Amino acid sequence: QVQLVESGGGLVQAGGSLRLSCAASGSNFSINGMGWLRQAPGLQRELVAGISSGGSTYYANSVKGRFTLSRDDAKNTMDLQMNDLKPEDTAVYYCNAVILLSGSRSYMDFWGKGTLVTVSP
């Protein structure tokens, strides 16, 4: 099986920076698209940023110009650099990856357990 493990969350003051990392572990798999989603209390989970297998990126309007997403296919990792953080960025951030397991005919969604980002005013 494949596991996604997030790291890098924490508490930061407004205007500060954090870097989230997601690492996929397991064997005999290939990753298609990856992304970060977040969920704030009382709100629906929303897509923050995504990156295709070819490296094309998508950013939610609320984070454009502040967040940068990258991936390292050799290491099966994905990083989200978050700058100029705002209190409204406070949420649990989840790593998501669309993965094809060896021997399978279809891609599957895998999720990390989430990492909390708290931005104080």
GROMACS .gro file of N, CA and C in nm:
model
  363
    1GLN      N    1   0.084  -0.120   0.000
    1GLN     CA    2   0.000   0.000   0.000
    1GLN      C    3   0.087   0.124   0.000
    2VAL      N    4   0.022   0.236  -0.021
    2VAL     CA    5   0.091   0.364  -0.024
    2VAL      C    6   0.043   0.450   0.092
    3GLN      N    7   0.136   0.519   0.153
    3GLN     CA    8   0.101   0.613   0.260
    3GLN      C    9   0.153   0.751   0.225
    4LEU      N   10   0.074   0.852   0.258
    4LEU     CA   11   0.116   0.991   0.242
    4LEU      C   12   0.134   1.048   0.382
    5VAL      N   13   0.250   1.107   0.405
    5VAL     CA   14   0.279   1.164   0.536
    5VAL      C   15   0.315   1.310   0.520
    6GLU      N   16   0.240   1.395   0.590
    6GLU     CA   17   0.265   1.539   0.585
    6GLU      C   18   0.354   1.581   0.701
    7SER      N   19   0.424   1.690   0.681
    7SER     CA   20   0.502   1.750   0.787
    7SER      C   21   0.514   1.899   0.760
    8GLY      N   22   0.550   1.974   0.863
    8GLY     CA   23   0.579   2.115   0.846
    8GLY      C   24   0.475   2.211   0.898
    9GLY      N   25   0.364   2.162   0.948
    9GLY     CA   26   0.265   2.253   1.003
    9GLY      C   27   0.312   2.314   1.134
   10GLY      N   28   0.235   2.409   1.183
   10GLY     CA   29   0.271   2.471   1.310
   10GLY      C   30   0.204   2.605   1.327
   11LEU      N   31   0.254   2.679   1.424
   11LEU     CA   32   0.200   2.811   1.458
   11LEU      C   33   0.296   2.918   1.408
   12VAL      N   34   0.241   3.017   1.340
   12VAL     CA   35   0.324   3.125   1.288
   12VAL      C   36   0.244   3.255   1.295
   13GLN      N   37   0.314   3.364   1.306
   13GLN     CA   38   0.247   3.494   1.307
   13GLN      C   39   0.214   3.537   1.165
   14ALA      N   40   0.115   3.621   1.154
   14ALA     CA   41   0.078   3.674   1.024
   14ALA      C   42   0.200   3.739   0.958
   15GLY      N   43   0.213   3.711   0.829
   15GLY     CA   44   0.329   3.761   0.755
   15GLY      C   45   0.445   3.663   0.751
   16GLY      N   46   0.436   3.560   0.832
   16GLY     CA   47   0.543   3.461   0.837
   16GLY      C   48   0.531   3.356   0.729
   17SER      N   49   0.620   3.257   0.737
   17SER     CA   50   0.626   3.152   0.635
   17SER      C   51   0.631   3.015   0.699
   18LEU      N   52   0.578   2.920   0.626
   18LEU     CA   53   0.590   2.779   0.661
   18LEU      C   54   0.610   2.699   0.534
   19ARG      N   55   0.670   2.585   0.548
   19ARG     CA   56   0.687   2.494   0.434
   19ARG      C   57   0.629   2.359   0.471
   20LEU      N   58   0.529   2.318   0.397
   20LEU     CA   59   0.468   2.188   0.417
   20LEU      C   60   0.530   2.086   0.321
   21SER      N   61   0.550   1.967   0.371
   21SER     CA   62   0.603   1.860   0.287
   21SER      C   63   0.512   1.739   0.293
   22CYS      N   64   0.506   1.669   0.183
   22CYS     CA   65   0.428   1.545   0.175
   22CYS      C   66   0.516   1.440   0.111
   23ALA      N   67   0.527   1.325   0.176
   23ALA     CA   68   0.609   1.217   0.123
   23ALA      C   69   0.524   1.093   0.105
   24ALA      N   70   0.534   1.035  -0.012
   24ALA     CA   71   0.463   0.911  -0.041
   24ALA      C   72   0.557   0.793  -0.022
   25SER      N   73   0.513   0.697   0.056
   25SER     CA   74   0.596   0.579   0.079
   25SER      C   75   0.520   0.453   0.041
   26GLY      N   76   0.594   0.351   0.010
   26GLY     CA   77   0.535   0.226  -0.033
   26GLY      C   78   0.618   0.169  -0.144
   27SER      N   79   0.559   0.081  -0.221
   27SER     CA   80   0.633   0.022  -0.331
   27SER      C   81   0.541  -0.001  -0.450
   28ASN      N   82   0.603  -0.001  -0.567
   28ASN     CA   83   0.532  -0.035  -0.691
   28ASN      C   84   0.411   0.054  -0.716
   29PHE      N   85   0.438   0.183  -0.726
   29PHE     CA   86   0.332   0.276  -0.757
   29PHE      C   87   0.388   0.391  -0.839
   30SER      N   88   0.299   0.461  -0.906
   30SER     CA   89   0.338   0.582  -0.977
   30SER      C   90   0.235   0.690  -0.944
   31ILE      N   91   0.282   0.812  -0.935
   31ILE     CA   92   0.197   0.924  -0.894
   31ILE      C   93   0.161   1.008  -1.014
   32ASN      N   94   0.034   1.041  -1.025
   32ASN     CA   95  -0.010   1.132  -1.130
   32ASN      C   96  -0.015   1.271  -1.070
   33GLY      N   97  -0.129   1.327  -1.051
   33GLY     CA   98  -0.140   1.460  -0.992
   33GLY      C   99  -0.126   1.455  -0.840
   34MET      N  100  -0.084   1.569  -0.786
   34MET     CA  101  -0.073   1.584  -0.640
   34MET      C  102  -0.127   1.720  -0.603
   35GLY      N  103  -0.163   1.735  -0.478
   35GLY     CA  104  -0.212   1.865  -0.436
   35GLY      C  105  -0.227   1.876  -0.286
   36TRP      N  106  -0.252   1.998  -0.245
   36TRP     CA  107  -0.282   2.028  -0.105
   36TRP      C  108  -0.422   2.085  -0.097
   37LEU      N  109  -0.497   2.034  -0.005
   37LEU     CA  110  -0.629   2.087   0.025
   37LEU      C  111  -0.628   2.127   0.172
   38ARG      N  112  -0.719   2.217   0.208
   38ARG     CA  113  -0.726   2.258   0.347
   38ARG      C  114  -0.871   2.267   0.391
   39GLN      N  115  -0.886   2.252   0.521
   39GLN     CA  116  -1.020   2.262   0.579
   39GLN      C  117  -1.013   2.341   0.708
   40ALA      N  118  -1.081   2.454   0.707
   40ALA     CA  119  -1.091   2.535   0.827
   40ALA      C  120  -1.217   2.494   0.904
   41PRO      N  121  -1.221   2.522   1.034
   41PRO     CA  122  -1.337   2.483   1.114
   41PRO      C  123  -1.467   2.538   1.057
   42GLY      N  124  -1.563   2.452   1.039
   42GLY     CA  125  -1.694   2.494   0.990
   42GLY      C  126  -1.702   2.516   0.841
   43LEU      N  127  -1.593   2.493   0.771
   43LEU     CA  128  -1.593   2.516   0.627
   43LEU      C  129  -1.565   2.387   0.552
   44GLN      N  130  -1.596   2.388   0.423
   44GLN     CA  131  -1.568   2.271   0.341
   44GLN      C  132  -1.419   2.265   0.305
   45ARG      N  133  -1.375   2.146   0.275
   45ARG     CA  134  -1.238   2.129   0.230
   45ARG      C  135  -1.224   2.195   0.094
   46GLU      N  136  -1.115   2.269   0.075
   46GLU     CA  137  -1.094   2.338  -0.051
   46GLU      C  138  -0.956   2.309  -0.106
   47LEU      N  139  -0.946   2.310  -0.239
   47LEU     CA  140  -0.818   2.290  -0.304
   47LEU      C  141  -0.736   2.417  -0.295
   48VAL      N  142  -0.617   2.405  -0.242
   48VAL     CA  143  -0.527   2.519  -0.228
   48VAL      C  144  -0.435   2.529  -0.349
   49ALA      N  145  -0.372   2.416  -0.382
   49ALA     CA  146  -0.278   2.413  -0.493
   49ALA      C  147  -0.265   2.270  -0.543
   50GLY      N  148  -0.241   2.257  -0.673
   50GLY     CA  149  -0.223   2.126  -0.732
   50GLY      C  150  -0.114   2.129  -0.836
   51ILE      N  151  -0.056   2.012  -0.861
   51ILE     CA  152   0.050   2.002  -0.960
   51ILE      C  153   0.034   1.872  -1.037
   52SER      N  154   0.040   1.883  -1.169
   52SER     CA  155   0.022   1.766  -1.254
   52SER      C  156   0.151   1.686  -1.264
   53SER      N  157   0.141   1.571  -1.327
   53SER     CA  158   0.261   1.489  -1.347
   53SER      C  159   0.361   1.560  -1.437
   54GLY      N  160   0.312   1.650  -1.520
   54GLY     CA  161   0.401   1.726  -1.607
   54GLY      C  162   0.456   1.853  -1.545
   55GLY      N  163   0.411   1.883  -1.423
   55GLY     CA  164   0.463   2.000  -1.353
   55GLY      C  165   0.377   2.124  -1.363
   56SER      N  166   0.263   2.115  -1.431
   56SER     CA  167   0.174   2.231  -1.437
   56SER      C  168   0.110   2.251  -1.301
   57THR      N  169   0.097   2.376  -1.262
   57THR     CA  170   0.045   2.406  -1.129
   57THR      C  171  -0.085   2.485  -1.136
   58TYR      N  172  -0.160   2.469  -1.029
   58TYR     CA  173  -0.285   2.544  -1.009
   58TYR      C  174  -0.281   2.600  -0.867
   59TYR      N  175  -0.329   2.722  -0.855
   59TYR     CA  176  -0.338   2.784  -0.723
   59TYR      C  177  -0.476   2.847  -0.706
   60ALA      N  178  -0.530   2.832  -0.588
   60ALA     CA  179  -0.653   2.904  -0.557
   60ALA      C  180  -0.622   3.054  -0.557
   61ASN      N  181  -0.721   3.132  -0.595
   61ASN     CA  182  -0.699   3.277  -0.603
   61ASN      C  183  -0.650   3.335  -0.470
   62SER      N  184  -0.697   3.276  -0.361
   62SER     CA  185  -0.663   3.330  -0.229
   62SER      C  186  -0.516   3.312  -0.193
   63VAL      N  187  -0.446   3.224  -0.264
   63VAL     CA  188  -0.305   3.200  -0.228
   63VAL      C  189  -0.208   3.235  -0.340
   64LYS      N  190  -0.259   3.275  -0.453
   64LYS     CA  191  -0.172   3.310  -0.566
   64LYS      C  192  -0.075   3.419  -0.526
   65GLY      N  193   0.050   3.400  -0.564
   65GLY     CA  194   0.153   3.496  -0.533
   65GLY      C  195   0.214   3.479  -0.396
   66ARG      N  196   0.153   3.395  -0.313
   66ARG     CA  197   0.206   3.373  -0.177
   66ARG      C  198   0.254   3.230  -0.157
   67PHE      N  199   0.188   3.135  -0.222
   67PHE     CA  200   0.222   2.993  -0.207
   67PHE      C  201   0.289   2.943  -0.334
   68THR      N  202   0.385   2.853  -0.317
   68THR     CA  203   0.452   2.789  -0.431
   68THR      C  204   0.458   2.639  -0.409
   69LEU      N  205   0.410   2.567  -0.509
   69LEU     CA  206   0.404   2.422  -0.500
   69LEU      C  207   0.510   2.360  -0.590
   70SER      N  208   0.576   2.256  -0.539
   70SER     CA  209   0.676   2.185  -0.618
   70SER      C  210   0.671   2.036  -0.585
   71ARG      N  211   0.726   1.956  -0.673
   71ARG     CA  212   0.731   1.812  -0.648
   71ARG      C  213   0.864   1.757  -0.693
   72ASP      N  214   0.906   1.649  -0.629
   72ASP     CA  215   1.028   1.580  -0.665
   72ASP      C  216   0.990   1.435  -0.691
   73ASP      N  217   0.979   1.400  -0.818
   73ASP     CA  218   0.932   1.266  -0.853
   73ASP      C  219   1.034   1.158  -0.815
   74ALA      N  220   1.160   1.193  -0.810
   74ALA     CA  221   1.261   1.093  -0.772
   74ALA      C  222   1.244   1.053  -0.626
   75LYS      N  223   1.195   1.146  -0.545
   75LYS     CA  224   1.178   1.121  -0.402
   75LYS      C  225   1.033   1.097  -0.363
   76ASN      N  226   0.944   1.113  -0.461
   76ASN     CA  227   0.799   1.101  -0.433
   76ASN      C  228   0.756   1.198  -0.324
   77THR      N  229   0.799   1.321  -0.337
   77THR     CA  230   0.764   1.423  -0.240
   77THR      C  231   0.703   1.545  -0.308
   78MET      N  232   0.633   1.622  -0.228
   78MET     CA  233   0.572   1.745  -0.275
   78MET      C  234   0.584   1.848  -0.163
   79ASP      N  235   0.621   1.968  -0.198
   79ASP     CA  236   0.638   2.074  -0.099
   79ASP      C  237   0.549   2.193  -0.132
   80LEU      N  238   0.499   2.255  -0.029
   80LEU     CA  239   0.421   2.377  -0.044
   80LEU      C  240   0.488   2.486   0.040
   81GLN      N  241   0.549   2.580  -0.028
   81GLN     CA  242   0.609   2.694   0.040
   81GLN      C  243   0.502   2.801   0.057
   82MET      N  244   0.476   2.838   0.181
   82MET     CA  245   0.370   2.934   0.210
   82MET      C  246   0.433   3.059   0.271
   83ASN      N  247   0.423   3.169   0.201
   83ASN     CA  248   0.477   3.297   0.246
   83ASN      C  249   0.365   3.395   0.274
   84ASP      N  250   0.399   3.498   0.349
   84ASP     CA  251   0.302   3.603   0.380
   84ASP      C  252   0.171   3.543   0.430
   85LEU      N  253   0.182   3.455   0.525
   85LEU     CA  254   0.064   3.387   0.576
   85LEU      C  255  -0.031   3.482   0.646
   86LYS      N  256  -0.160   3.451   0.633
   86LYS     CA  257  -0.265   3.533   0.690
   86LYS      C  258  -0.349   3.449   0.786
   87PRO      N  259  -0.415   3.512   0.880
   87PRO     CA  260  -0.499   3.434   0.973
   87PRO      C  261  -0.602   3.347   0.901
   88GLU      N  262  -0.649   3.392   0.787
   88GLU     CA  263  -0.747   3.313   0.713
   88GLU      C  264  -0.686   3.190   0.647
   89ASP      N  265  -0.556   3.174   0.653
   89ASP     CA  266  -0.492   3.052   0.604
   89ASP      C  267  -0.494   2.942   0.710
   90THR      N  268  -0.540   2.975   0.829
   90THR     CA  269  -0.547   2.877   0.936
   90THR      C  270  -0.642   2.763   0.898
   91ALA      N  271  -0.589   2.641   0.903
   91ALA     CA  272  -0.668   2.524   0.862
   91ALA      C  273  -0.584   2.399   0.882
   92VAL      N  274  -0.649   2.286   0.868
   92VAL     CA  275  -0.576   2.160   0.856
   92VAL      C  276  -0.549   2.139   0.708
   93TYR      N  277  -0.425   2.116   0.675
   93TYR     CA  278  -0.383   2.098   0.537
   93TYR      C  279  -0.362   1.949   0.509
   94TYR      N  280  -0.422   1.904   0.401
   94TYR     CA  281  -0.416   1.763   0.364
   94TYR      C  282  -0.342   1.746   0.232
   95CYS      N  283  -0.255   1.648   0.229
   95CYS     CA  284  -0.188   1.609   0.106
   95CYS      C  285  -0.274   1.508   0.032
   96ASN      N  286  -0.283   1.527  -0.098
   96ASN     CA  287  -0.360   1.435  -0.182
   96ASN      C  288  -0.276   1.394  -0.302
   97ALA      N  289  -0.286   1.268  -0.339
   97ALA     CA  290  -0.214   1.222  -0.458
   97ALA      C  291  -0.300   1.121  -0.533
   98VAL      N  292  -0.296   1.130  -0.662
   98VAL     CA  293  -0.365   1.035  -0.749
   98VAL      C  294  -0.261   0.933  -0.794
   99ILE      N  295  -0.281   0.811  -0.752
   99ILE     CA  296  -0.175   0.709  -0.763
   99ILE      C  297  -0.224   0.586  -0.837
  100LEU      N  298  -0.136   0.532  -0.918
  100LEU     CA  299  -0.163   0.406  -0.987
  100LEU      C  300  -0.077   0.298  -0.921
  101LEU      N  301  -0.144   0.202  -0.861
  101LEU     CA  302  -0.071   0.091  -0.799
  101LEU      C  303  -0.035  -0.011  -0.906
  102SER      N  304   0.079  -0.073  -0.890
  102SER     CA  305   0.124  -0.175  -0.984
  102SER      C  306   0.020  -0.286  -0.994
  103GLY      N  307  -0.017  -0.320  -1.115
  103GLY     CA  308  -0.116  -0.424  -1.136
  103GLY      C  309  -0.259  -0.373  -1.140
  104SER      N  310  -0.278  -0.245  -1.105
  104SER     CA  311  -0.412  -0.188  -1.107
  104SER      C  312  -0.438  -0.120  -1.241
  105ARG      N  313  -0.564  -0.112  -1.278
  105ARG     CA  314  -0.600  -0.049  -1.405
  105ARG      C  315  -0.649   0.093  -1.389
  106SER      N  316  -0.670   0.133  -1.267
  106SER     CA  317  -0.724   0.267  -1.246
  106SER      C  318  -0.649   0.340  -1.135
  107TYR      N  319  -0.647   0.473  -1.147
  107TYR     CA  320  -0.584   0.555  -1.044
  107TYR      C  321  -0.674   0.564  -0.922
  108MET      N  322  -0.611   0.582  -0.809
  108MET     CA  323  -0.685   0.595  -0.684
  108MET      C  324  -0.640   0.720  -0.610
  109ASP      N  325  -0.730   0.776  -0.531
  109ASP     CA  326  -0.700   0.891  -0.447
  109ASP      C  327  -0.641   0.844  -0.314
  110PHE      N  328  -0.529   0.902  -0.277
  110PHE     CA  329  -0.471   0.876  -0.146
  110PHE      C  330  -0.462   1.008  -0.070
  111TRP      N  331  -0.478   0.999   0.062
  111TRP     CA  332  -0.480   1.118   0.147
  111TRP      C  333  -0.386   1.101   0.265
  112GLY      N  334  -0.324   1.211   0.303
  112GLY     CA  335  -0.253   1.213   0.428
  112GLY      C  336  -0.350   1.240   0.542
  113LYS      N  337  -0.300   1.236   0.665
  113LYS     CA  338  -0.386   1.256   0.781
  113LYS      C  339  -0.406   1.403   0.814
  114GLY      N  340  -0.326   1.488   0.753
  114GLY     CA  341  -0.342   1.631   0.774
  114GLY      C  342  -0.241   1.688   0.871
  115THR      N  343  -0.210   1.814   0.849
  115THR     CA  344  -0.121   1.887   0.939
  115THR      C  345  -0.180   2.025   0.965
  116LEU      N  346  -0.180   2.066   1.090
  116LEU     CA  347  -0.246   2.190   1.129
  116LEU      C  348  -0.154   2.310   1.109
  117VAL      N  349  -0.207   2.409   1.042
  117VAL     CA  350  -0.140   2.538   1.026
  117VAL      C  351  -0.224   2.642   1.098
  118THR      N  352  -0.162   2.712   1.190
  118THR     CA  353  -0.230   2.818   1.265
  118THR      C  354  -0.154   2.947   1.246
  119VAL      N  355  -0.225   3.049   1.198
  119VAL     CA  356  -0.164   3.179   1.175
  119VAL      C  357  -0.228   3.278   1.272
  120SER      N  358  -0.148   3.333   1.359
  120SER     CA  359  -0.199   3.428   1.457
  120SER      C  360  -0.191   3.570   1.401
  121PRO      N  361  -0.285   3.656   1.443
  121PRO     CA  362  -0.288   3.794   1.390
  121PRO      C  363  -0.163   3.872   1.426
   0.00000   0.00000   0.00000
